[in-house]
mmCIF file of C-alpha atoms in Angstrom:
data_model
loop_
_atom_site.group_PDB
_atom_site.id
_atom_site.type_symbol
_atom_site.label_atom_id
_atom_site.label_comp_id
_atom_site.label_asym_id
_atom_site.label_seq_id
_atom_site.Cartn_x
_atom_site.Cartn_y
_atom_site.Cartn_z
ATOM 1 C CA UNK A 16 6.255 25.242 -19.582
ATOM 2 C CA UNK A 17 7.671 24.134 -16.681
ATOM 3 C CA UNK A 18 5.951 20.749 -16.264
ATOM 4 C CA UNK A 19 6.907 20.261 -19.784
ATOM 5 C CA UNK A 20 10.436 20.472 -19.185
ATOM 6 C CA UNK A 21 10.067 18.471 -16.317
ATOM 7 C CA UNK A 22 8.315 15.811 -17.930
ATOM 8 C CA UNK A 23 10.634 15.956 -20.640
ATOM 9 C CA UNK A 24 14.027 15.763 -17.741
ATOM 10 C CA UNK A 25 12.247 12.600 -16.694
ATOM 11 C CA UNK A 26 11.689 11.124 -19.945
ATOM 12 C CA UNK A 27 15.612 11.664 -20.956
ATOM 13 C CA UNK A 28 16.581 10.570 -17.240
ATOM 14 C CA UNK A 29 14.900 7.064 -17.842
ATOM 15 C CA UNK A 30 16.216 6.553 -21.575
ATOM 16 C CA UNK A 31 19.425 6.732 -20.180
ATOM 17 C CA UNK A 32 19.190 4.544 -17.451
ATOM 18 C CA UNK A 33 17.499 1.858 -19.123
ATOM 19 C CA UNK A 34 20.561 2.147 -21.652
ATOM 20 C CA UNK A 35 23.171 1.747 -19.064
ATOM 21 C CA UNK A 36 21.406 -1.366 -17.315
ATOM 22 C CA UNK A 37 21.521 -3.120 -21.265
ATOM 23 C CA UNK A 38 25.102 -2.677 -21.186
ATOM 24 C CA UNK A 39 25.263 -6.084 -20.096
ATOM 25 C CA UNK A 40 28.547 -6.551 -18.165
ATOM 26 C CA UNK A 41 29.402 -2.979 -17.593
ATOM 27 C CA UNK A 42 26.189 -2.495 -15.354
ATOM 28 C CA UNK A 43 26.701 -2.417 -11.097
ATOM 29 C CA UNK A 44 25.486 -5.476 -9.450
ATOM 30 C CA UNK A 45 21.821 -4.982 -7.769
ATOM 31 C CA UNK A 46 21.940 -5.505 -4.213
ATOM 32 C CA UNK A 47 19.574 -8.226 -3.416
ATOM 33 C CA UNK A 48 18.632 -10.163 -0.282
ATOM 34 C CA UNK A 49 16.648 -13.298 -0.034
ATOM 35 C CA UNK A 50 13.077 -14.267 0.562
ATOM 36 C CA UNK A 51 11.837 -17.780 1.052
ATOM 37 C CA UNK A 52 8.388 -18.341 -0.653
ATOM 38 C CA UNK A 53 5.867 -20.171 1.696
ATOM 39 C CA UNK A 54 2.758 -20.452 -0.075
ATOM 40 C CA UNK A 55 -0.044 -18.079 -2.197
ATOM 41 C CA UNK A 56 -3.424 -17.544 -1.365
ATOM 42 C CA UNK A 57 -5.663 -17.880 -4.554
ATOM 43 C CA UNK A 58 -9.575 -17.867 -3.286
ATOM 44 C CA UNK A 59 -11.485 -20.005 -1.693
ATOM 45 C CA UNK A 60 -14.756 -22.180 -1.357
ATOM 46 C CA UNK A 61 -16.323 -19.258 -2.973
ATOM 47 C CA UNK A 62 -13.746 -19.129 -6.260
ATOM 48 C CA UNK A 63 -10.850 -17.284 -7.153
ATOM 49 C CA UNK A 64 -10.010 -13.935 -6.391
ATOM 50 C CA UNK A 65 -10.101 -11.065 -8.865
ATOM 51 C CA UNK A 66 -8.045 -8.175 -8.665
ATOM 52 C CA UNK A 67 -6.766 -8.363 -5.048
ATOM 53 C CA UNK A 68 -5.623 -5.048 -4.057
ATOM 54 C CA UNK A 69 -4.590 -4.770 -0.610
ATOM 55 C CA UNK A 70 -3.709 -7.267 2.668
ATOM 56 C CA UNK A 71 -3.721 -7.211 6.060
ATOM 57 C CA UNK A 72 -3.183 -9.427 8.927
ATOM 58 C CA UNK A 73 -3.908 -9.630 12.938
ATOM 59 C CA UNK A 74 -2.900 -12.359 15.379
ATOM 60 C CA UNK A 75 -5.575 -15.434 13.631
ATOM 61 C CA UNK A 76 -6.452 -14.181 10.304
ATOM 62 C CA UNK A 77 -4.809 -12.647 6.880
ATOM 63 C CA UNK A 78 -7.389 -10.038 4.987
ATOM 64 C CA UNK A 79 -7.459 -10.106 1.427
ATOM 65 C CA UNK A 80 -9.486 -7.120 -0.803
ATOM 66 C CA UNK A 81 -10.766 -8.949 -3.585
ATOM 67 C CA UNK A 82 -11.737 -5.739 -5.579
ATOM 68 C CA UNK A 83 -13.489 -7.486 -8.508
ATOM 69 C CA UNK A 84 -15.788 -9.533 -5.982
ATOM 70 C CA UNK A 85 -16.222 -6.701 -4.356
ATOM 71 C CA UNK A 86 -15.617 -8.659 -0.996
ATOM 72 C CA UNK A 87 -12.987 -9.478 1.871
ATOM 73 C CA UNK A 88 -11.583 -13.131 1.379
ATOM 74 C CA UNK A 89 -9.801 -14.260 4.847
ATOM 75 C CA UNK A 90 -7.058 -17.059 5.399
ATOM 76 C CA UNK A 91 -5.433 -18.503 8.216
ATOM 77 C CA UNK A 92 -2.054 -17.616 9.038
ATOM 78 C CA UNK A 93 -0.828 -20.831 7.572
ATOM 79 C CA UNK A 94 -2.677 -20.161 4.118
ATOM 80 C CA UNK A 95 -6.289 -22.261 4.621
ATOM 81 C CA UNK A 96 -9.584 -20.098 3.154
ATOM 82 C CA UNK A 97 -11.212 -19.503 6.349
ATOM 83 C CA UNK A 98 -14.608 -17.178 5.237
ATOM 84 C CA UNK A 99 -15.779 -14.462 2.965
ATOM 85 C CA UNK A 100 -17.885 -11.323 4.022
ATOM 86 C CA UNK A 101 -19.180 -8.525 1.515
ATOM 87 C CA UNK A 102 -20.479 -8.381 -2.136
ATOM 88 C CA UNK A 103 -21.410 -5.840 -4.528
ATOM 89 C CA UNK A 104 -23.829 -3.195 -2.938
ATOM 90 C CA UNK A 105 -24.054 0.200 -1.021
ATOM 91 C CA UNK A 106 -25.963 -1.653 2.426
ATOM 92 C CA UNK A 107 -24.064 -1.924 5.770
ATOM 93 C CA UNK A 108 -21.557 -5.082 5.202
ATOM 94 C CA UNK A 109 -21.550 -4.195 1.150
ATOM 95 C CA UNK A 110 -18.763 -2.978 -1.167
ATOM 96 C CA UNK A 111 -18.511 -1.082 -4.433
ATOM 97 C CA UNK A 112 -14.804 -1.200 -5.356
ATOM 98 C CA UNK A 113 -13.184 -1.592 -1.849
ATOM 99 C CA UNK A 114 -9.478 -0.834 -2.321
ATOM 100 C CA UNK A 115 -7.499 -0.919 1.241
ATOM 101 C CA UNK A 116 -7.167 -2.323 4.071
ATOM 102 C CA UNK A 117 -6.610 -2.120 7.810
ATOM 103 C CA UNK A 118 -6.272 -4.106 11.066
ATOM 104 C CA UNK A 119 -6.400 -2.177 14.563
ATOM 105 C CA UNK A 120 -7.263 -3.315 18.393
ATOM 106 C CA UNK A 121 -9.434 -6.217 17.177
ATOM 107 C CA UNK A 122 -11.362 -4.168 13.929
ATOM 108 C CA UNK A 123 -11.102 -4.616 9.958
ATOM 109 C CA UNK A 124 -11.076 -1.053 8.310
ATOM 110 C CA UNK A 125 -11.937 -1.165 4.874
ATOM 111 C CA UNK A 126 -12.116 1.493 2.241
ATOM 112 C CA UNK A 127 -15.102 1.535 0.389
ATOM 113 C CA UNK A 128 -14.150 3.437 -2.208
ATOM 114 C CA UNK A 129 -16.975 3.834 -4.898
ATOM 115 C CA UNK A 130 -19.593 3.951 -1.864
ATOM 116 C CA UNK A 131 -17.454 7.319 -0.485
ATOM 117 C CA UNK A 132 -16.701 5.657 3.273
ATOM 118 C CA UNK A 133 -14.948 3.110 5.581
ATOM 119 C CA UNK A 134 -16.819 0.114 6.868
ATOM 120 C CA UNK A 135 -15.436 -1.081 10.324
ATOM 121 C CA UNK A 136 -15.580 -4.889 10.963
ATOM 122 C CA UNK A 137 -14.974 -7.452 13.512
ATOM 123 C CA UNK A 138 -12.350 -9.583 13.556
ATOM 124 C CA UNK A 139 -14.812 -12.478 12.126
ATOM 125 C CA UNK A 140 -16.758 -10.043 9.579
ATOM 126 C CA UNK A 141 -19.357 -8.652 11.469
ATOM 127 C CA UNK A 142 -20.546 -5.694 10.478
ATOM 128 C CA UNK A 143 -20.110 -2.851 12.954
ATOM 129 C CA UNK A 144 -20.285 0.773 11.587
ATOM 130 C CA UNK A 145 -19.931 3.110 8.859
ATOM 131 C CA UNK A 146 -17.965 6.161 8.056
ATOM 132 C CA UNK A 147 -19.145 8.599 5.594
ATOM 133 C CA UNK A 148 -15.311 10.038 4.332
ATOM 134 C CA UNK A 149 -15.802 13.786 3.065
ATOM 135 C CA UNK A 150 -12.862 16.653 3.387
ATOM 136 C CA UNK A 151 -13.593 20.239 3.906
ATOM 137 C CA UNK A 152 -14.640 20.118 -0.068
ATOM 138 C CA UNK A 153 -17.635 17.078 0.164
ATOM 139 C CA UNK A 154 -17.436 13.931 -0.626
ATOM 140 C CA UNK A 155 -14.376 11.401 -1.349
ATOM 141 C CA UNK A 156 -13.215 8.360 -2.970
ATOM 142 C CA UNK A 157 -11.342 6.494 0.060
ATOM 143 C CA UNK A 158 -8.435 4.578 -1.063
ATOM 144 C CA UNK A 159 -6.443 3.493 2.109
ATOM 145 C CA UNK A 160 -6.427 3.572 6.034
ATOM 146 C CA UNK A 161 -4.546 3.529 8.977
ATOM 147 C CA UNK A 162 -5.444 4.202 12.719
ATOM 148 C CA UNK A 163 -3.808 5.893 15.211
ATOM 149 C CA UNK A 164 -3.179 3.330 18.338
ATOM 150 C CA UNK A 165 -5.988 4.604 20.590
ATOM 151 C CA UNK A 166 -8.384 3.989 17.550
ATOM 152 C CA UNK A 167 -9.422 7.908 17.727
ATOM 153 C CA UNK A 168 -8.162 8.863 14.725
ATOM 154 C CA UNK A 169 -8.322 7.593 11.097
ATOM 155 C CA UNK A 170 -5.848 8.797 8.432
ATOM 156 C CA UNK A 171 -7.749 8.221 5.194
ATOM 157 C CA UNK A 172 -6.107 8.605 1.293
ATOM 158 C CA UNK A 173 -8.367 9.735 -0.951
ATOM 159 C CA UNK A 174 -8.154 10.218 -4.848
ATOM 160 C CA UNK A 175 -10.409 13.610 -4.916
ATOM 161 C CA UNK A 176 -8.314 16.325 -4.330
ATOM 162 C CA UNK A 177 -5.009 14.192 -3.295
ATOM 163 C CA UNK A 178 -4.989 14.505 0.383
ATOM 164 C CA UNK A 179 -4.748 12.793 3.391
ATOM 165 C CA UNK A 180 -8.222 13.404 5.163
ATOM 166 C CA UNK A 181 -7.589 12.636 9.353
ATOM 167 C CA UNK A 182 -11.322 11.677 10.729
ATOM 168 C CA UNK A 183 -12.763 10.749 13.722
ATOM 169 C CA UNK A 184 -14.854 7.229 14.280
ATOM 170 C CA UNK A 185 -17.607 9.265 14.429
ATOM 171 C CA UNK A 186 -16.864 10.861 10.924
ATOM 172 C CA UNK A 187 -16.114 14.339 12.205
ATOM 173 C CA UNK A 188 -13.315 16.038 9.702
ATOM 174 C CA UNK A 189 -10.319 16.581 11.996
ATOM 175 C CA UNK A 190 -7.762 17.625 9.772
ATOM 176 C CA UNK A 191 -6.010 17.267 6.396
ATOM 177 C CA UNK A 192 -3.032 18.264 4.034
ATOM 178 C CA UNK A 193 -1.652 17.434 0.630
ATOM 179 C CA UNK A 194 -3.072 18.653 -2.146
ATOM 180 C CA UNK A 195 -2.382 18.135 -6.008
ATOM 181 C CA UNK A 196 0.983 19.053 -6.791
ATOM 182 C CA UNK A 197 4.659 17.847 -7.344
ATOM 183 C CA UNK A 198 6.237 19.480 -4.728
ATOM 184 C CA UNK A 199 6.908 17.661 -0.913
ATOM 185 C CA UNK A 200 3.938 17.529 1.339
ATOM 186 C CA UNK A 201 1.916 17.200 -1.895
ATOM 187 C CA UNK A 202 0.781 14.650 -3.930
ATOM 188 C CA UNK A 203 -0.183 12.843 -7.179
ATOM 189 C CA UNK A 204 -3.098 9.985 -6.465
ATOM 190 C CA UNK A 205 -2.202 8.933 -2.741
ATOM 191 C CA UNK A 206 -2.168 5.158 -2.610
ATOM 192 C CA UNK A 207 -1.201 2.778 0.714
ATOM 193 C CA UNK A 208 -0.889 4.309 3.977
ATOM 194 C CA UNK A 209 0.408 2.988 7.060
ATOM 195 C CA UNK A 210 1.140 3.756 10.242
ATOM 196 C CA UNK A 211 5.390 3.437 11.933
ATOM 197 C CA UNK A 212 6.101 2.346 15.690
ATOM 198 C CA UNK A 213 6.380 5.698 16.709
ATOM 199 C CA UNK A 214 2.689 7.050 14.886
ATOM 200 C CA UNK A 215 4.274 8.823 11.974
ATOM 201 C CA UNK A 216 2.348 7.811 8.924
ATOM 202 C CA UNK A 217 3.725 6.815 5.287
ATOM 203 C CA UNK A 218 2.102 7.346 1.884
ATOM 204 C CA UNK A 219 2.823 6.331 -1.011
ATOM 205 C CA UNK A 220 2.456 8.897 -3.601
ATOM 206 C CA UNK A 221 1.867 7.175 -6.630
ATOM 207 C CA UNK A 222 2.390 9.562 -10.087
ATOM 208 C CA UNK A 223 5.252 11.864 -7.836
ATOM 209 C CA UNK A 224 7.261 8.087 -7.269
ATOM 210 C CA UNK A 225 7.883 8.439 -3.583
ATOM 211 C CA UNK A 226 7.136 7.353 -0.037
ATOM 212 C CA UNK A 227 6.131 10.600 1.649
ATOM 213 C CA UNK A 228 6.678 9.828 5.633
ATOM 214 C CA UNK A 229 4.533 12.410 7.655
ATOM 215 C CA UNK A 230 4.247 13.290 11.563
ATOM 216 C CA UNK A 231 0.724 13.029 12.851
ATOM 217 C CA UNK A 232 -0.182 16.302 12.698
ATOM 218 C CA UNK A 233 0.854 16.267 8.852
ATOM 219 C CA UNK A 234 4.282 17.643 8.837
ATOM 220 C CA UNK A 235 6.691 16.063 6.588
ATOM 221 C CA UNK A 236 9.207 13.950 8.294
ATOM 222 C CA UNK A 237 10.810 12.123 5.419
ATOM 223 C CA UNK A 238 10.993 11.023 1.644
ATOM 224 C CA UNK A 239 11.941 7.813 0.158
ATOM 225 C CA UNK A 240 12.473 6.997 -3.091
ATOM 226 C CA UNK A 241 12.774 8.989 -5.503
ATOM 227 C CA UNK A 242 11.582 8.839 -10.035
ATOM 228 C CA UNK A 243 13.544 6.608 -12.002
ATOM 229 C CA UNK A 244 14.890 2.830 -12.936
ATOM 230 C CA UNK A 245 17.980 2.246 -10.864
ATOM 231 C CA UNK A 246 18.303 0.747 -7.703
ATOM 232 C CA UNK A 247 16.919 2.901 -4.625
ATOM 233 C CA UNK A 248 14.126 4.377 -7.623
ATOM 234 C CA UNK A 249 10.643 3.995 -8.564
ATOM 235 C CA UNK A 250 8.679 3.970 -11.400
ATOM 236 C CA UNK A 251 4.925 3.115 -10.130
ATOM 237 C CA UNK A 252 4.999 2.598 -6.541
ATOM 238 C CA UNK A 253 2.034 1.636 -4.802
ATOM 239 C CA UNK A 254 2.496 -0.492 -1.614
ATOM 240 C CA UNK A 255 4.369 0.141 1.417
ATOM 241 C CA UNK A 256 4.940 -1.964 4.488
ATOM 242 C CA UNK A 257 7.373 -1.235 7.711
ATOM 243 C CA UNK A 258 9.199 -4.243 9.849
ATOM 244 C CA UNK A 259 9.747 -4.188 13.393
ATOM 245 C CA UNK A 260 13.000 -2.496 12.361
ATOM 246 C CA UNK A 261 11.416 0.216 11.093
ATOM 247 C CA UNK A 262 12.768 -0.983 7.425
ATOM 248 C CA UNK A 263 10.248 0.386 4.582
ATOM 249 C CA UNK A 264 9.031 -2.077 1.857
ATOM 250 C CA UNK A 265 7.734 -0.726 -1.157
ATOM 251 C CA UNK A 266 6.460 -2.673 -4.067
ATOM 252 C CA UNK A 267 6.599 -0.690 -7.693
ATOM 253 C CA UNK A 268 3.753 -2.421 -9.956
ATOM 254 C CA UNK A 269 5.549 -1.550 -13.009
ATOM 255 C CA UNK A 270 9.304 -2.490 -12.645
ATOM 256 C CA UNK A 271 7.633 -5.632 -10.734
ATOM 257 C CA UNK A 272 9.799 -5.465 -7.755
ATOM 258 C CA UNK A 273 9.863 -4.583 -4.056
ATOM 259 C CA UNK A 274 12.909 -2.549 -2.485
ATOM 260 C CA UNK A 275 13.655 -2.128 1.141
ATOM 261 C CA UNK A 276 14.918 1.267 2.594
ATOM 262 C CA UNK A 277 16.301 2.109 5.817
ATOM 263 C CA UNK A 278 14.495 3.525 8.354
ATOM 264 C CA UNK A 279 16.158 6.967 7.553
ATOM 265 C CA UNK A 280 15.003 6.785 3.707
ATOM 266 C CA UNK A 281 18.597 4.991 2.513
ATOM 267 C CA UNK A 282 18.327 2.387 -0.095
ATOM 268 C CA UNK A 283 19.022 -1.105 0.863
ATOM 269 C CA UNK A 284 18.503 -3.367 -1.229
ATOM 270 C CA UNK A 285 15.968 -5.349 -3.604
ATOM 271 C CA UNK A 286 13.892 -8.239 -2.619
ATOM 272 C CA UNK A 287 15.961 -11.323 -4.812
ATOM 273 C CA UNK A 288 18.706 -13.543 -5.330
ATOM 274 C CA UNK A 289 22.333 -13.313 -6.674
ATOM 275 C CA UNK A 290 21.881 -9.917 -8.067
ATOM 276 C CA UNK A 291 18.813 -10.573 -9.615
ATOM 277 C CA UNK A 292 15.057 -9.274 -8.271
ATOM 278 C CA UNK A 293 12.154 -11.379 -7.429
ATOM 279 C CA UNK A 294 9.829 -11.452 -10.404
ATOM 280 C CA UNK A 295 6.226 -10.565 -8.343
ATOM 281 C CA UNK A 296 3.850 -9.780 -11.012
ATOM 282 C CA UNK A 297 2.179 -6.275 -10.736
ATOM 283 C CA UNK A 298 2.394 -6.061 -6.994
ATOM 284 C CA UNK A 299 0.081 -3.964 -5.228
ATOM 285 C CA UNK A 300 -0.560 -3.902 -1.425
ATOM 286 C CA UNK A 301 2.027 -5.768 1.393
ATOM 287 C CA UNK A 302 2.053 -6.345 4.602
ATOM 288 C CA UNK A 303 4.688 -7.907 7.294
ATOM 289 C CA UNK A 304 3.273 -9.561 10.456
ATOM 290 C CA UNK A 305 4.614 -10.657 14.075
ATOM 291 C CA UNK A 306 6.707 -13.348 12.266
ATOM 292 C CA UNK A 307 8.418 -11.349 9.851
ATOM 293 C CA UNK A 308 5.920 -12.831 6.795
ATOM 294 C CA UNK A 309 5.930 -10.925 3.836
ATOM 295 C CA UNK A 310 2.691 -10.756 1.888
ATOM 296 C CA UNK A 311 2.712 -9.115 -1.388
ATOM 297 C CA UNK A 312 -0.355 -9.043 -3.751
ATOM 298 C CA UNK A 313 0.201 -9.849 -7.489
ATOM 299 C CA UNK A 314 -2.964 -8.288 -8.696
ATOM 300 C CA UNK A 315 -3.048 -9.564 -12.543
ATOM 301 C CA UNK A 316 -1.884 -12.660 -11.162
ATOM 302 C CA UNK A 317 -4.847 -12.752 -8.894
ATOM 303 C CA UNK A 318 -3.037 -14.237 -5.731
ATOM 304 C CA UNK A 319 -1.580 -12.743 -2.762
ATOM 305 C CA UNK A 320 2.263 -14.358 -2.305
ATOM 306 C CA UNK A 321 3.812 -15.210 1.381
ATOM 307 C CA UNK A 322 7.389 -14.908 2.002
ATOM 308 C CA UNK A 323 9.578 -15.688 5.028
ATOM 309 C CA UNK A 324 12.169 -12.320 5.639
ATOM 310 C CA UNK A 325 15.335 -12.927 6.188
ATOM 311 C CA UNK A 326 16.400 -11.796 9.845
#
């Protein structure tokens, strides 16, 4: 009874936003800043992509999941299709379903979702190891990673029992926390992960419409975001990305925006012009490199779209 009345509290909540933002005139002004569009990455020699779903960068190279190719497509920083590595199968170098992403001291992390483990990669594709991902329960469906700076540990989200599973390289269980649930420190299907300047970890927690912020050993440090329509909101998050400001940017694939937070949870503003937000297209997974490069993937739009921040 009461999730119902829950459920039902959020259901009334969004009616009546949606009604005050078709006011037309009587609505606040969305705070906006600016990005500059500076190209999209579409495929390759090898074709299109289909259903990208998380991107990544180092110093040389920009990672792109193609999920429906089951395969990593890689660009130069300045946009040009540089190789391919994967395809659909459960051998070393092979994919079924890869969903996230990772770059750390010189290695590509990807989750391999439907084969239950993270591949680890050089920085030019080569195949270099395999993690089997299980949590005290068995076996689980990877979704996302980030590494710890020293490469020891791996914080893995996983769609099985909604946790964040911490392993080592060698696939040894270290810890975990989360669980299915609505309250903090819980979650709803764990999405993107990624790891702050100072080695706190944030997940975005998909169904409970927040950005969970955690301390390494899995105490809960922060929450942004929080359900709803209006500015500082979200509806279907499922990217997050951090600047070298510590500024959090989270893309929500159903209001088909991205909002920027503070680095102590505040709203900021939208990602737009004049009031108005950018109109991505389902994004997904983003990323911010060295040069303060926004990459956002527009998954039904099959394309991954690069932005210049403003400073």
């Amino acid at each position: 009874m009461h999730r119902h009345n829950k459920t039902m509290s959020r259901i009334l909540v969004i009616i009546l936003s949606l009604t005050t933002y078709s006011i037309g005139n009587t609505a606040p002004s969305i705070p906006t800043q600016h990005v500059k569009p500076l190209r999209e990455l579409v495929g390759g020699a090898a074709g299109p992509l289909s259903l990208p779903s998380d991107v990544a960068t180092d110093s040389r190279h920009v990672y792109v999941v193609d999920g429906g190719n089951h395969r990593i497509v890689t660009f130069d920083r300045n946009g040009k299709y540089r190789f391919q590595f994967g395809g659909q199968g459960n051998e070393h170098g092979h994919f079924e379903s890869p969903v996230g992403i990772t770059v750390a001291a010189g290695n590509v992390y990807v989750a391999d979702s439907g084969n239950h483990r993270i591949q680890v990669f050089d920085q030019n594709g080569g195949f270099k190891r395999s993690i089997v991902t299980r949590s005290k329960k068995g076996l689980i469906r990877p979704i996302d990673i980030a590494v710890s700076p020293d490469g020891k540990q791996l914080y893995v989200t996983e769609n099985t029992s909604h946790k964040v599973v911490v392993m080592a390289p060698d696939g040894r269980l270290l810890r975990e926390w989360g669980g299915n649930g609505f309250n903090t420190g819980q979650f709803r299907y764990p999405a993107s992960i990624t790891r702050l300047n100072d080695d706190r970890v944030a997940v975005v927690d998909v169904l409970n419409t927040r950005v969970q912020v955690f301390n390494s050993s899995g105490s809960l440090s922060l929450v942004v975001g929080d359900w709803g329509v209006l500015p500082g909101q979200l509806f279907r998050p499922k990217g997050v990305a951090v600047d070298h400001d510590g500024r959090f940017y989270v893309s929500d694939s159903y209001m088909n925006l991205i909002q920027v937070f503070a680095n102590s949870g505040q709203f900021l503003y939208v990602l737009g012009k004049s009031g108005k937000p950018y109109p991505f297209d389902t994004p997904a997974g983003i990323a911010v490199d060295d040069r303060q490069q926004l990459y956002v993937v527009e998954m039904l739009k099959n394309k991954v779209s690069v932005f210049a921040l403003q400073p």
